[in-house]
Amino acid sequence: MPNDNVELLIPFLTPGLKFSIKLEFGPHDTYAFNADYIGCKLGQYVIAEFPKKAQEALVMRQVNNAEVVVRGITQSKLGHIVAFKSSILGSINSPTGLLFLRMPKHFASKPIRSHERYTLDLPISIKSNTVSYEATMLDFSVNGCAIFIKGENTLDSNSEIAVESELSALLPETLVYSIVGIEKQKQGHRFGIKFNQTIEMTSELKQALLEKTFLATPI
């Protein structure tokens, strides 16, 4: 949904947000790369850190004032995608590569999840065939969840796993957890889990999730 109130963009821009950036030098002259959101100054600029490979590719290009298209999947509860057009205000390459983008005049956002996702830090036990793992549930919705396993594991996409947690008594006995995505991280792996059914959000389950979310929220 297009929005002319750019102040509403700011809550979507959180530390750790990954940008997909495309520089447009001309109708058939573009360069795309991924970057990390660093910060912004309302009404002036957005700062993105860009990788060494992009620095090397752009070293001979005139990037100042180049048009740019920015997209990102945010950490909002509905996983909004945000997108906006801007231009390059300036850049630096040392001590790290930073792009300064002019604050856009408008942006577009669209939720990619239809159900609210609750942020958690919940210890769980996982079993796949005869192998067990201690893990952490990072978030939860009525359609699935995300979990993190420290270190190495032998789990694959499309695997079904059994999960035991403090929430188990509030969930259907017929619930099946299927791995639909795996992301390697510094200290282990993050798994996207899809349920075989949409869970009914009972008052007891919602209360338990709210309590766990409160405990997982930094003070």
mmCIF file of C-alpha atoms in Angstrom:
data_model
loop_
_atom_site.group_PDB
_atom_site.id
_atom_site.type_symbol
_atom_site.label_atom_id
_atom_site.label_comp_id
_atom_site.label_asym_id
_atom_site.label_seq_id
_atom_site.Cartn_x
_atom_site.Cartn_y
_atom_site.Cartn_z
ATOM 1 C CA MET A 1 0.000 0.000 0.000
ATOM 2 C CA PRO A 2 1.507 3.379 -1.038
ATOM 3 C CA ASN A 3 2.009 5.841 1.796
ATOM 4 C CA ASP A 4 3.009 9.503 1.590
ATOM 5 C CA ASN A 5 3.705 9.802 5.328
ATOM 6 C CA VAL A 6 7.332 8.703 5.417
ATOM 7 C CA GLU A 7 7.380 8.862 9.231
ATOM 8 C CA LEU A 8 5.372 5.625 9.137
ATOM 9 C CA LEU A 9 8.338 3.965 7.421
ATOM 10 C CA ILE A 10 10.634 4.470 10.400
ATOM 11 C CA PRO A 11 9.115 1.783 12.709
ATOM 12 C CA PHE A 12 9.758 -0.791 9.957
ATOM 13 C CA LEU A 13 13.475 0.097 9.832
ATOM 14 C CA THR A 14 15.005 -1.950 12.623
ATOM 15 C CA PRO A 15 18.581 -3.161 13.303
ATOM 16 C CA GLY A 16 19.345 -6.280 11.299
ATOM 17 C CA LEU A 17 16.992 -5.401 8.449
ATOM 18 C CA LYS A 18 18.330 -6.664 5.120
ATOM 19 C CA PHE A 19 17.894 -4.408 2.102
ATOM 20 C CA SER A 20 17.812 -5.467 -1.514
ATOM 21 C CA ILE A 21 19.199 -2.464 -3.408
ATOM 22 C CA LYS A 22 19.183 -1.816 -7.152
ATOM 23 C CA LEU A 23 21.126 1.145 -8.513
ATOM 24 C CA GLU A 24 19.776 2.510 -11.789
ATOM 25 C CA PHE A 25 22.417 4.336 -13.832
ATOM 26 C CA GLY A 26 20.337 4.252 -17.023
ATOM 27 C CA PRO A 27 17.486 2.400 -18.772
ATOM 28 C CA HIS A 28 19.632 -0.707 -19.348
ATOM 29 C CA ASP A 29 22.398 -0.087 -16.811
ATOM 30 C CA THR A 30 21.652 -1.356 -13.298
ATOM 31 C CA TYR A 31 23.526 -3.012 -10.452
ATOM 32 C CA ALA A 32 21.862 -4.956 -7.627
ATOM 33 C CA PHE A 33 23.210 -6.132 -4.264
ATOM 34 C CA ASN A 34 22.161 -6.797 -0.680
ATOM 35 C CA ALA A 35 22.942 -4.386 2.146
ATOM 36 C CA ASP A 36 22.340 -3.985 5.884
ATOM 37 C CA TYR A 37 20.254 -1.161 7.296
ATOM 38 C CA ILE A 38 22.334 0.924 9.739
ATOM 39 C CA GLY A 39 20.195 3.916 10.668
ATOM 40 C CA CYS A 40 18.504 7.064 9.441
ATOM 41 C CA LYS A 41 17.881 10.736 10.109
ATOM 42 C CA LEU A 42 14.266 11.641 9.501
ATOM 43 C CA GLY A 43 13.877 14.051 6.618
ATOM 44 C CA GLN A 44 17.504 13.663 5.523
ATOM 45 C CA TYR A 45 18.938 10.215 4.853
ATOM 46 C CA VAL A 46 18.905 6.435 5.294
ATOM 47 C CA ILE A 47 22.246 4.665 5.855
ATOM 48 C CA ALA A 48 22.990 1.208 4.451
ATOM 49 C CA GLU A 49 26.197 -0.804 4.771
ATOM 50 C CA PHE A 50 27.144 -2.450 1.485
ATOM 51 C CA PRO A 51 29.516 -5.413 1.019
ATOM 52 C CA LYS A 52 33.113 -5.411 -0.249
ATOM 53 C CA LYS A 53 32.079 -7.053 -3.517
ATOM 54 C CA ALA A 54 29.684 -4.178 -4.257
ATOM 55 C CA GLN A 55 32.348 -1.629 -3.288
ATOM 56 C CA GLU A 56 34.743 -3.169 -5.818
ATOM 57 C CA ALA A 57 32.090 -3.275 -8.552
ATOM 58 C CA LEU A 58 31.172 0.381 -8.024
ATOM 59 C CA VAL A 59 34.640 1.860 -7.480
ATOM 60 C CA MET A 60 34.769 3.340 -11.003
ATOM 61 C CA ARG A 61 31.108 4.356 -11.139
ATOM 62 C CA GLN A 62 29.614 7.723 -10.327
ATOM 63 C CA VAL A 63 27.095 6.640 -7.685
ATOM 64 C CA ASN A 64 26.209 10.073 -6.288
ATOM 65 C CA ASN A 65 22.679 11.040 -7.363
ATOM 66 C CA ALA A 66 22.090 7.639 -8.982
ATOM 67 C CA GLU A 67 18.487 6.468 -8.737
ATOM 68 C CA VAL A 68 17.961 3.563 -6.345
ATOM 69 C CA VAL A 69 15.159 1.096 -5.604
ATOM 70 C CA VAL A 70 15.164 -0.379 -2.095
ATOM 71 C CA ARG A 71 13.187 -3.362 -0.824
ATOM 72 C CA GLY A 72 13.237 -5.194 2.491
ATOM 73 C CA ILE A 73 11.325 -7.802 4.481
ATOM 74 C CA THR A 74 10.784 -6.333 7.926
ATOM 75 C CA GLN A 75 10.524 -7.921 11.353
ATOM 76 C CA SER A 76 6.968 -6.662 11.902
ATOM 77 C CA LYS A 77 4.468 -9.135 13.293
ATOM 78 C CA LEU A 78 2.918 -9.574 9.843
ATOM 79 C CA GLY A 79 6.294 -9.574 8.077
ATOM 80 C CA HIS A 80 5.710 -6.464 5.981
ATOM 81 C CA ILE A 81 7.628 -5.947 2.754
ATOM 82 C CA VAL A 82 8.623 -2.309 2.324
ATOM 83 C CA ALA A 83 9.824 -0.675 -0.875
ATOM 84 C CA PHE A 84 10.782 2.837 -1.868
ATOM 85 C CA LYS A 85 12.637 4.809 -4.523
ATOM 86 C CA SER A 86 15.367 7.259 -3.678
ATOM 87 C CA SER A 87 18.749 8.484 -4.878
ATOM 88 C CA ILE A 88 22.293 8.355 -3.545
ATOM 89 C CA LEU A 89 23.283 11.326 -1.424
ATOM 90 C CA GLY A 90 26.846 10.074 -0.919
ATOM 91 C CA SER A 91 29.019 7.103 0.030
ATOM 92 C CA ILE A 92 32.178 6.162 1.902
ATOM 93 C CA ASN A 93 34.396 3.085 1.546
ATOM 94 C CA SER A 94 36.483 3.262 4.724
ATOM 95 C CA PRO A 95 36.502 1.903 7.366
ATOM 96 C CA THR A 96 33.442 0.177 5.859
ATOM 97 C CA GLY A 97 31.215 0.757 2.865
ATOM 98 C CA LEU A 98 28.258 3.012 3.645
ATOM 99 C CA LEU A 99 25.621 4.416 1.313
ATOM 100 C CA PHE A 100 23.662 7.511 2.282
ATOM 101 C CA LEU A 101 20.263 7.455 0.580
ATOM 102 C CA ARG A 102 17.996 10.490 0.452
ATOM 103 C CA MET A 103 14.946 9.983 2.644
ATOM 104 C CA PRO A 104 12.129 8.942 0.288
ATOM 105 C CA LYS A 105 9.043 11.090 -0.162
ATOM 106 C CA HIS A 106 6.769 8.034 -0.053
ATOM 107 C CA PHE A 107 6.991 4.254 0.346
ATOM 108 C CA ALA A 108 4.920 1.120 -0.155
ATOM 109 C CA SER A 109 4.300 -1.657 2.367
ATOM 110 C CA LYS A 110 2.461 -4.956 2.242
ATOM 111 C CA PRO A 111 2.083 -7.682 4.887
ATOM 112 C CA ILE A 112 3.179 -11.138 3.721
ATOM 113 C CA ARG A 113 1.655 -12.969 6.681
ATOM 114 C CA SER A 114 -2.049 -13.047 7.397
ATOM 115 C CA HIS A 115 -1.655 -13.878 11.089
ATOM 116 C CA GLU A 116 0.198 -12.180 13.909
ATOM 117 C CA ARG A 117 3.544 -13.668 14.895
ATOM 118 C CA TYR A 118 4.563 -13.762 18.572
ATOM 119 C CA THR A 119 8.254 -13.307 19.413
ATOM 120 C CA LEU A 120 9.496 -15.926 21.858
ATOM 121 C CA ASP A 121 12.624 -17.231 23.562
ATOM 122 C CA LEU A 122 11.180 -20.594 24.557
ATOM 123 C CA PRO A 123 13.314 -23.685 25.309
ATOM 124 C CA ILE A 124 12.007 -26.740 23.428
ATOM 125 C CA SER A 125 12.992 -30.330 22.706
ATOM 126 C CA ILE A 126 12.987 -31.642 19.133
ATOM 127 C CA LYS A 127 13.027 -35.207 17.918
ATOM 128 C CA SER A 128 13.578 -36.394 14.354
ATOM 129 C CA ASN A 129 13.506 -40.150 13.944
ATOM 130 C CA THR A 130 15.759 -41.280 16.835
ATOM 131 C CA VAL A 131 17.820 -38.075 17.133
ATOM 132 C CA SER A 132 16.939 -35.447 19.738
ATOM 133 C CA TYR A 133 17.988 -31.794 19.966
ATOM 134 C CA GLU A 134 17.633 -29.044 22.530
ATOM 135 C CA ALA A 135 16.447 -25.914 20.738
ATOM 136 C CA THR A 136 14.743 -22.532 21.117
ATOM 137 C CA MET A 137 11.424 -21.460 19.627
ATOM 138 C CA LEU A 138 11.938 -17.922 18.318
ATOM 139 C CA ASP A 139 8.416 -17.074 17.215
ATOM 140 C CA PHE A 140 4.969 -18.584 16.829
ATOM 141 C CA SER A 141 1.832 -18.034 14.738
ATOM 142 C CA VAL A 142 -1.279 -20.082 14.057
ATOM 143 C CA ASN A 143 0.327 -21.384 10.839
ATOM 144 C CA GLY A 144 3.871 -22.142 11.956
ATOM 145 C CA CYS A 145 6.891 -21.126 13.987
ATOM 146 C CA ALA A 146 10.639 -20.516 13.837
ATOM 147 C CA ILE A 147 13.172 -22.474 15.860
ATOM 148 C CA PHE A 148 16.920 -22.266 16.408
ATOM 149 C CA ILE A 149 19.308 -25.172 16.996
ATOM 150 C CA LYS A 150 22.810 -24.341 18.177
ATOM 151 C CA GLY A 151 25.693 -26.100 16.429
ATOM 152 C CA GLU A 152 25.310 -28.731 13.726
ATOM 153 C CA ASN A 153 22.358 -31.028 13.001
ATOM 154 C CA THR A 154 21.147 -33.493 10.370
ATOM 155 C CA LEU A 155 17.715 -31.987 9.688
ATOM 156 C CA ASP A 156 16.584 -31.376 6.105
ATOM 157 C CA SER A 157 13.879 -29.345 4.412
ATOM 158 C CA ASN A 158 10.529 -31.170 4.272
ATOM 159 C CA SER A 159 11.464 -33.222 7.353
ATOM 160 C CA GLU A 160 8.777 -33.723 9.974
ATOM 161 C CA ILE A 161 9.812 -33.228 13.583
ATOM 162 C CA ALA A 162 8.243 -33.746 17.006
ATOM 163 C CA VAL A 163 8.357 -30.752 19.347
ATOM 164 C CA GLU A 164 7.857 -30.670 23.112
ATOM 165 C CA SER A 165 7.479 -27.365 24.942
ATOM 166 C CA GLU A 166 5.464 -25.559 27.591
ATOM 167 C CA LEU A 167 2.907 -24.831 24.859
ATOM 168 C CA SER A 168 2.369 -28.482 23.895
ATOM 169 C CA ALA A 169 -0.600 -29.026 26.219
ATOM 170 C CA LEU A 170 -2.403 -26.093 24.549
ATOM 171 C CA LEU A 171 -1.868 -27.349 20.979
ATOM 172 C CA PRO A 172 -3.783 -30.023 18.992
ATOM 173 C CA GLU A 173 -2.535 -33.587 19.416
ATOM 174 C CA THR A 174 -2.704 -34.006 15.626
ATOM 175 C CA LEU A 175 -0.349 -31.067 14.982
ATOM 176 C CA VAL A 176 2.500 -31.889 12.582
ATOM 177 C CA TYR A 177 5.630 -29.721 12.334
ATOM 178 C CA SER A 178 7.279 -29.662 8.870
ATOM 179 C CA ILE A 179 10.550 -27.891 8.057
ATOM 180 C CA VAL A 180 10.061 -25.542 5.094
ATOM 181 C CA GLY A 181 13.192 -23.418 5.352
ATOM 182 C CA ILE A 182 16.711 -23.558 6.812
ATOM 183 C CA GLU A 183 18.977 -20.547 7.354
ATOM 184 C CA LYS A 184 22.571 -21.058 8.458
ATOM 185 C CA GLN A 185 23.613 -18.560 11.128
ATOM 186 C CA LYS A 186 26.849 -17.921 13.052
ATOM 187 C CA GLN A 187 26.154 -20.258 15.959
ATOM 188 C CA GLY A 188 23.721 -22.712 14.398
ATOM 189 C CA HIS A 189 20.669 -22.921 12.155
ATOM 190 C CA ARG A 190 17.279 -21.211 12.077
ATOM 191 C CA PHE A 191 14.372 -23.318 10.828
ATOM 192 C CA GLY A 192 11.068 -22.158 9.385
ATOM 193 C CA ILE A 193 8.299 -24.545 10.440
ATOM 194 C CA LYS A 194 4.865 -24.935 8.863
ATOM 195 C CA PHE A 195 1.972 -26.616 10.653
ATOM 196 C CA ASN A 196 -0.325 -29.093 8.902
ATOM 197 C CA GLN A 197 -3.317 -27.084 10.095
ATOM 198 C CA THR A 198 -4.270 -23.576 11.172
ATOM 199 C CA ILE A 199 -4.407 -23.574 14.961
ATOM 200 C CA GLU A 200 -7.361 -22.117 16.807
ATOM 201 C CA MET A 201 -6.095 -19.219 18.898
ATOM 202 C CA THR A 202 -7.846 -20.042 22.172
ATOM 203 C CA SER A 203 -7.819 -17.552 25.035
ATOM 204 C CA GLU A 204 -5.534 -19.898 27.009
ATOM 205 C CA LEU A 205 -3.021 -20.187 24.145
ATOM 206 C CA LYS A 206 -3.045 -16.442 23.495
ATOM 207 C CA GLN A 207 -2.486 -15.689 27.192
ATOM 208 C CA ALA A 208 0.447 -18.113 27.311
ATOM 209 C CA LEU A 209 1.972 -16.585 24.165
ATOM 210 C CA LEU A 210 1.589 -13.060 25.504
ATOM 211 C CA GLU A 211 3.315 -14.061 28.743
ATOM 212 C CA LYS A 212 6.184 -15.723 26.847
ATOM 213 C CA THR A 213 6.474 -12.723 24.521
ATOM 214 C CA PHE A 214 6.710 -10.409 27.519
ATOM 215 C CA LEU A 215 9.530 -12.502 28.981
ATOM 216 C CA ALA A 216 11.349 -12.492 25.619
ATOM 217 C CA THR A 217 11.158 -8.705 25.258
ATOM 218 C CA PRO A 218 14.398 -6.916 26.260
ATOM 219 C CA ILE A 219 13.989 -4.360 29.037
#
